[in-house]
PDB file of C-alpha atoms in Angstrom:
ATOM      1  CA  UNK A   1     115.553  39.812  98.719  1.00  0.00           C
ATOM      2  CA  UNK A   2     113.231  41.008  95.982  1.00  0.00           C
ATOM      3  CA  UNK A   3     112.375  44.698  95.675  1.00  0.00           C
ATOM      4  CA  UNK A   4     109.211  46.221  94.208  1.00  0.00           C
ATOM      5  CA  UNK A   5     111.056  49.197  92.698  1.00  0.00           C
ATOM      6  CA  UNK A   6     112.767  46.868  90.219  1.00  0.00           C
ATOM      7  CA  UNK A   7     109.552  45.243  89.006  1.00  0.00           C
ATOM      8  CA  UNK A   8     107.707  48.533  88.524  1.00  0.00           C
ATOM      9  CA  UNK A   9     109.823  49.128  85.409  1.00  0.00           C
ATOM     10  CA  UNK A  10     108.727  45.759  84.034  1.00  0.00           C
ATOM     11  CA  UNK A  11     105.117  46.537  84.884  1.00  0.00           C
ATOM     12  CA  UNK A  12     105.403  49.842  82.979  1.00  0.00           C
ATOM     13  CA  UNK A  13     106.548  47.879  79.949  1.00  0.00           C
ATOM     14  CA  UNK A  14     103.892  45.147  80.014  1.00  0.00           C
ATOM     15  CA  UNK A  15     101.027  47.470  80.983  1.00  0.00           C
ATOM     16  CA  UNK A  16     101.961  50.565  78.999  1.00  0.00           C
ATOM     17  CA  UNK A  17     104.735  49.547  76.603  1.00  0.00           C
ATOM     18  CA  UNK A  18     106.733  52.345  78.297  1.00  0.00           C
ATOM     19  CA  UNK A  19     104.486  54.849  76.506  1.00  0.00           C
ATOM     20  CA  UNK A  20     103.624  57.695  78.868  1.00  0.00           C
ATOM     21  CA  UNK A  21     100.989  58.945  76.440  1.00  0.00           C
ATOM     22  CA  UNK A  22      98.978  55.793  77.298  1.00  0.00           C
ATOM     23  CA  UNK A  23      99.340  56.028  81.073  1.00  0.00           C
ATOM     24  CA  UNK A  24      96.020  57.883  81.490  1.00  0.00           C
ATOM     25  CA  UNK A  25      92.982  56.809  79.488  1.00  0.00           C
ATOM     26  CA  UNK A  26      89.320  55.914  79.566  1.00  0.00           C
ATOM     27  CA  UNK A  27      88.413  52.387  78.476  1.00  0.00           C
ATOM     28  CA  UNK A  28      85.242  51.755  76.533  1.00  0.00           C
ATOM     29  CA  UNK A  29      82.501  50.440  78.771  1.00  0.00           C
ATOM     30  CA  UNK A  30      84.040  51.777  81.973  1.00  0.00           C
ATOM     31  CA  UNK A  31      82.723  54.706  83.944  1.00  0.00           C
ATOM     32  CA  UNK A  32      85.989  56.114  85.251  1.00  0.00           C
ATOM     33  CA  UNK A  33      89.556  56.697  84.214  1.00  0.00           C
ATOM     34  CA  UNK A  34      92.511  54.347  84.221  1.00  0.00           C
ATOM     35  CA  UNK A  35      95.901  55.596  85.388  1.00  0.00           C
ATOM     36  CA  UNK A  36      98.949  53.355  85.313  1.00  0.00           C
ATOM     37  CA  UNK A  37      96.668  50.305  85.088  1.00  0.00           C
ATOM     38  CA  UNK A  38      94.581  51.346  88.107  1.00  0.00           C
ATOM     39  CA  UNK A  39      90.843  51.593  87.425  1.00  0.00           C
ATOM     40  CA  UNK A  40      89.126  54.524  89.071  1.00  0.00           C
ATOM     41  CA  UNK A  41      85.811  52.656  89.383  1.00  0.00           C
ATOM     42  CA  UNK A  42      87.526  49.775  91.199  1.00  0.00           C
ATOM     43  CA  UNK A  43      89.580  52.050  93.479  1.00  0.00           C
ATOM     44  CA  UNK A  44      87.658  55.338  93.713  1.00  0.00           C
ATOM     45  CA  UNK A  45      89.050  56.429  97.090  1.00  0.00           C
ATOM     46  CA  UNK A  46      92.717  56.603  96.048  1.00  0.00           C
ATOM     47  CA  UNK A  47      94.042  60.118  96.403  1.00  0.00           C
ATOM     48  CA  UNK A  48      95.583  59.956  92.927  1.00  0.00           C
ATOM     49  CA  UNK A  49      92.131  60.743  91.503  1.00  0.00           C
ATOM     50  CA  UNK A  50      92.042  64.085  93.325  1.00  0.00           C
ATOM     51  CA  UNK A  51      95.419  65.002  91.838  1.00  0.00           C
ATOM     52  CA  UNK A  52      94.377  63.841  88.371  1.00  0.00           C
ATOM     53  CA  UNK A  53      91.130  65.822  88.560  1.00  0.00           C
ATOM     54  CA  UNK A  54      93.096  68.953  89.474  1.00  0.00           C
ATOM     55  CA  UNK A  55      95.480  68.377  86.560  1.00  0.00           C
ATOM     56  CA  UNK A  56      92.536  67.786  84.182  1.00  0.00           C
ATOM     57  CA  UNK A  57      91.349  71.334  84.856  1.00  0.00           C
ATOM     58  CA  UNK A  58      94.673  72.600  83.490  1.00  0.00           C
ATOM     59  CA  UNK A  59      95.359  70.015  80.771  1.00  0.00           C
ATOM     60  CA  UNK A  60      92.348  68.091  79.396  1.00  0.00           C
ATOM     61  CA  UNK A  61      94.395  66.154  76.803  1.00  0.00           C
ATOM     62  CA  UNK A  62      94.936  62.682  78.313  1.00  0.00           C
ATOM     63  CA  UNK A  63      98.129  62.037  76.343  1.00  0.00           C
ATOM     64  CA  UNK A  64      99.808  65.256  77.441  1.00  0.00           C
ATOM     65  CA  UNK A  65      98.493  64.905  80.978  1.00  0.00           C
ATOM     66  CA  UNK A  66      99.792  61.346  81.272  1.00  0.00           C
ATOM     67  CA  UNK A  67     103.279  62.560  80.437  1.00  0.00           C
ATOM     68  CA  UNK A  68     103.018  65.263  83.097  1.00  0.00           C
ATOM     69  CA  UNK A  69     101.673  62.877  85.733  1.00  0.00           C
ATOM     70  CA  UNK A  70     104.548  60.401  85.449  1.00  0.00           C
ATOM     71  CA  UNK A  71     106.879  63.275  86.305  1.00  0.00           C
ATOM     72  CA  UNK A  72     104.949  64.007  89.504  1.00  0.00           C
ATOM     73  CA  UNK A  73     106.907  62.220  92.253  1.00  0.00           C
ATOM     74  CA  UNK A  74     104.007  62.327  94.711  1.00  0.00           C
ATOM     75  CA  UNK A  75     101.491  60.644  92.417  1.00  0.00           C
ATOM     76  CA  UNK A  76     104.037  58.054  91.280  1.00  0.00           C
ATOM     77  CA  UNK A  77     104.821  57.265  94.928  1.00  0.00           C
ATOM     78  CA  UNK A  78     101.077  56.770  95.476  1.00  0.00           C
ATOM     79  CA  UNK A  79     100.940  54.432  92.459  1.00  0.00           C
ATOM     80  CA  UNK A  80     103.853  52.364  93.775  1.00  0.00           C
ATOM     81  CA  UNK A  81     102.296  52.280  97.258  1.00  0.00           C
ATOM     82  CA  UNK A  82      99.023  51.037  95.756  1.00  0.00           C
ATOM     83  CA  UNK A  83     100.745  48.200  93.874  1.00  0.00           C
ATOM     84  CA  UNK A  84     102.866  47.328  96.894  1.00  0.00           C
ATOM     85  CA  UNK A  85      99.906  47.177  99.259  1.00  0.00           C
ATOM     86  CA  UNK A  86      97.460  45.527  96.848  1.00  0.00           C
ATOM     87  CA  UNK A  87      99.722  42.932  95.222  1.00  0.00           C
ATOM     88  CA  UNK A  88     103.348  42.806  96.426  1.00  0.00           C
ATOM     89  CA  UNK A  89     102.698  42.660 100.173  1.00  0.00           C
ATOM     90  CA  UNK A  90      99.755  40.272  99.871  1.00  0.00           C
ATOM     91  CA  UNK A  91     102.044  37.773  98.101  1.00  0.00           C
ATOM     92  CA  UNK A  92     104.871  38.261 100.640  1.00  0.00           C
ATOM     93  CA  UNK A  93     107.235  39.042  97.789  1.00  0.00           C
ATOM     94  CA  UNK A  94     109.702  40.817 100.101  1.00  0.00           C
ATOM     95  CA  UNK A  95     110.475  37.329 101.429  1.00  0.00           C
ATOM     96  CA  UNK A  96     111.230  35.820  98.014  1.00  0.00           C
ATOM     97  CA  UNK A  97     114.994  35.488  97.495  1.00  0.00           C
ATOM     98  CA  UNK A  98     114.897  35.803  93.718  1.00  0.00           C
ATOM     99  CA  UNK A  99     113.940  39.087  92.084  1.00  0.00           C
ATOM    100  CA  UNK A 100     112.951  37.199  88.958  1.00  0.00           C
ATOM    101  CA  UNK A 101     110.544  34.866  90.763  1.00  0.00           C
ATOM    102  CA  UNK A 102     108.980  37.844  92.534  1.00  0.00           C
ATOM    103  CA  UNK A 103     108.693  39.665  89.193  1.00  0.00           C
ATOM    104  CA  UNK A 104     106.900  36.680  87.632  1.00  0.00           C
ATOM    105  CA  UNK A 105     104.423  36.430  90.479  1.00  0.00           C
ATOM    106  CA  UNK A 106     103.824  40.167  90.740  1.00  0.00           C
ATOM    107  CA  UNK A 107     103.195  40.842  87.053  1.00  0.00           C
ATOM    108  CA  UNK A 108     100.898  37.832  86.733  1.00  0.00           C
ATOM    109  CA  UNK A 109      99.146  38.743  89.986  1.00  0.00           C
ATOM    110  CA  UNK A 110      98.416  42.255  88.754  1.00  0.00           C
ATOM    111  CA  UNK A 111      96.749  40.770  85.677  1.00  0.00           C
ATOM    112  CA  UNK A 112      95.109  37.624  87.047  1.00  0.00           C
ATOM    113  CA  UNK A 113      94.803  38.184  90.797  1.00  0.00           C
ATOM    114  CA  UNK A 114      96.890  37.520  93.883  1.00  0.00           C
ATOM    115  CA  UNK A 115      95.400  34.109  94.719  1.00  0.00           C
ATOM    116  CA  UNK A 116      95.877  32.815  91.186  1.00  0.00           C
ATOM    117  CA  UNK A 117      99.500  34.036  91.070  1.00  0.00           C
ATOM    118  CA  UNK A 118     100.275  32.429  94.420  1.00  0.00           C
ATOM    119  CA  UNK A 119      98.570  29.184  93.368  1.00  0.00           C
ATOM    120  CA  UNK A 120     100.596  29.099  90.159  1.00  0.00           C
ATOM    121  CA  UNK A 121     103.845  29.653  92.083  1.00  0.00           C
ATOM    122  CA  UNK A 122     102.827  26.879  94.462  1.00  0.00           C
ATOM    123  CA  UNK A 123     102.181  24.485  91.576  1.00  0.00           C
ATOM    124  CA  UNK A 124     105.530  25.326  89.981  1.00  0.00           C
ATOM    125  CA  UNK A 125     107.479  25.048  93.254  1.00  0.00           C
ATOM    126  CA  UNK A 126     105.759  21.900  94.536  1.00  0.00           C
ATOM    127  CA  UNK A 127     103.982  23.546  97.481  1.00  0.00           C
ATOM    128  CA  UNK A 128     100.371  22.839  98.421  1.00  0.00           C
ATOM    129  CA  UNK A 129      98.379  24.762  95.802  1.00  0.00           C
ATOM    130  CA  UNK A 130      95.787  26.517  97.951  1.00  0.00           C
ATOM    131  CA  UNK A 131      96.416  30.097  96.802  1.00  0.00           C
ATOM    132  CA  UNK A 132      97.347  31.169 100.323  1.00  0.00           C
ATOM    133  CA  UNK A 133     100.867  32.379 100.904  1.00  0.00           C
ATOM    134  CA  UNK A 134     102.703  31.493 104.087  1.00  0.00           C
ATOM    135  CA  UNK A 135     106.113  30.365 105.303  1.00  0.00           C
ATOM    136  CA  UNK A 136     105.891  26.950 103.581  1.00  0.00           C
ATOM    137  CA  UNK A 137     105.005  28.526 100.245  1.00  0.00           C
ATOM    138  CA  UNK A 138     107.855  31.036 100.512  1.00  0.00           C
ATOM    139  CA  UNK A 139     110.273  28.239 101.472  1.00  0.00           C
ATOM    140  CA  UNK A 140     109.210  26.139  98.456  1.00  0.00           C
ATOM    141  CA  UNK A 141     109.507  29.107  96.083  1.00  0.00           C
ATOM    142  CA  UNK A 142     112.945  30.026  97.441  1.00  0.00           C
ATOM    143  CA  UNK A 143     114.196  26.433  97.066  1.00  0.00           C
ATOM    144  CA  UNK A 144     113.024  26.210  93.471  1.00  0.00           C
ATOM    145  CA  UNK A 145     115.639  26.664  90.719  1.00  0.00           C
ATOM    146  CA  UNK A 146     115.257  30.089  89.035  1.00  0.00           C
ATOM    147  CA  UNK A 147     115.439  28.829  85.446  1.00  0.00           C
ATOM    148  CA  UNK A 148     113.013  25.996  86.069  1.00  0.00           C
ATOM    149  CA  UNK A 149     110.624  28.333  87.911  1.00  0.00           C
ATOM    150  CA  UNK A 150     110.760  30.852  85.056  1.00  0.00           C
ATOM    151  CA  UNK A 151     110.069  28.279  82.340  1.00  0.00           C
ATOM    152  CA  UNK A 152     107.294  26.463  84.199  1.00  0.00           C
ATOM    153  CA  UNK A 153     105.654  29.668  85.437  1.00  0.00           C
ATOM    154  CA  UNK A 154     105.502  31.060  81.882  1.00  0.00           C
ATOM    155  CA  UNK A 155     104.144  27.730  80.636  1.00  0.00           C
ATOM    156  CA  UNK A 156     101.418  27.680  83.309  1.00  0.00           C
ATOM    157  CA  UNK A 157     100.523  31.347  82.669  1.00  0.00           C
ATOM    158  CA  UNK A 158     100.018  30.609  78.991  1.00  0.00           C
ATOM    159  CA  UNK A 159      97.870  27.557  79.813  1.00  0.00           C
ATOM    160  CA  UNK A 160      95.728  29.778  82.042  1.00  0.00           C
ATOM    161  CA  UNK A 161      95.242  32.358  79.288  1.00  0.00           C
ATOM    162  CA  UNK A 162      94.502  29.670  76.696  1.00  0.00           C
ATOM    163  CA  UNK A 163      91.840  28.235  79.020  1.00  0.00           C
ATOM    164  CA  UNK A 164      90.207  31.666  79.262  1.00  0.00           C
ATOM    165  CA  UNK A 165      89.955  31.787  75.468  1.00  0.00           C
ATOM    166  CA  UNK A 166      88.644  28.199  75.249  1.00  0.00           C
ATOM    167  CA  UNK A 167      85.908  29.101  77.727  1.00  0.00           C
ATOM    168  CA  UNK A 168      85.185  32.461  76.101  1.00  0.00           C
ATOM    169  CA  UNK A 169      86.351  32.676  72.471  1.00  0.00           C
ATOM    170  CA  UNK A 170      85.566  36.404  72.330  1.00  0.00           C
ATOM    171  CA  UNK A 171      88.626  36.901  74.572  1.00  0.00           C
ATOM    172  CA  UNK A 172      90.828  35.480  71.802  1.00  0.00           C
ATOM    173  CA  UNK A 173      91.759  39.005  70.719  1.00  0.00           C
ATOM    174  CA  UNK A 174      93.771  39.297  73.954  1.00  0.00           C
ATOM    175  CA  UNK A 175      95.626  35.963  73.730  1.00  0.00           C
ATOM    176  CA  UNK A 176      98.757  37.123  71.895  1.00  0.00           C
ATOM    177  CA  UNK A 177      99.122  40.092  74.243  1.00  0.00           C
ATOM    178  CA  UNK A 178      98.703  37.842  77.278  1.00  0.00           C
ATOM    179  CA  UNK A 179     101.293  35.384  75.938  1.00  0.00           C
ATOM    180  CA  UNK A 180     103.711  38.225  75.240  1.00  0.00           C
ATOM    181  CA  UNK A 181     103.129  39.518  78.767  1.00  0.00           C
ATOM    182  CA  UNK A 182     103.912  36.084  80.225  1.00  0.00           C
ATOM    183  CA  UNK A 183     107.101  35.711  78.195  1.00  0.00           C
ATOM    184  CA  UNK A 184     108.243  39.309  78.847  1.00  0.00           C
ATOM    185  CA  UNK A 185     109.059  38.553  82.478  1.00  0.00           C
TER     186      UNK A 185
END
């Protein structure tokens, strides 16, 4: 069975390029901080923000603080718990036999949403594409050949990102990064 601990390393690469100096930052146009890809304004009640605020009193440099935070086992456990609860568990990825298929779905789901990731996996595996995961979806995913699933999932991810850019050309600056993200898993 698939395991979230294995995919967290992949997520660190696609989200942060394994650069701990980028793990904590403030994006232009956003009110709060971002830590490990988690937006404070979207998830203000997570206890990680209390820890980060305490650390900020000691070390105000985001780059240095990010490096310190990734060495804090408690906050990193909270980060993993957040991703598990918010994405992994909602897609039933513990029930997927293939780590690679679960990785594909998880990483795409973090970027594009749980329903969209499930729907894409359903399309690729031949299940009813309703975006709702259940026993039939898991069965179809598990029966699907790993190599075929990988190739078709990447292909469908890229089509999704290209459609975003067609509908909103200003998003074109993100297209190469999105394609690289799709192909990285």
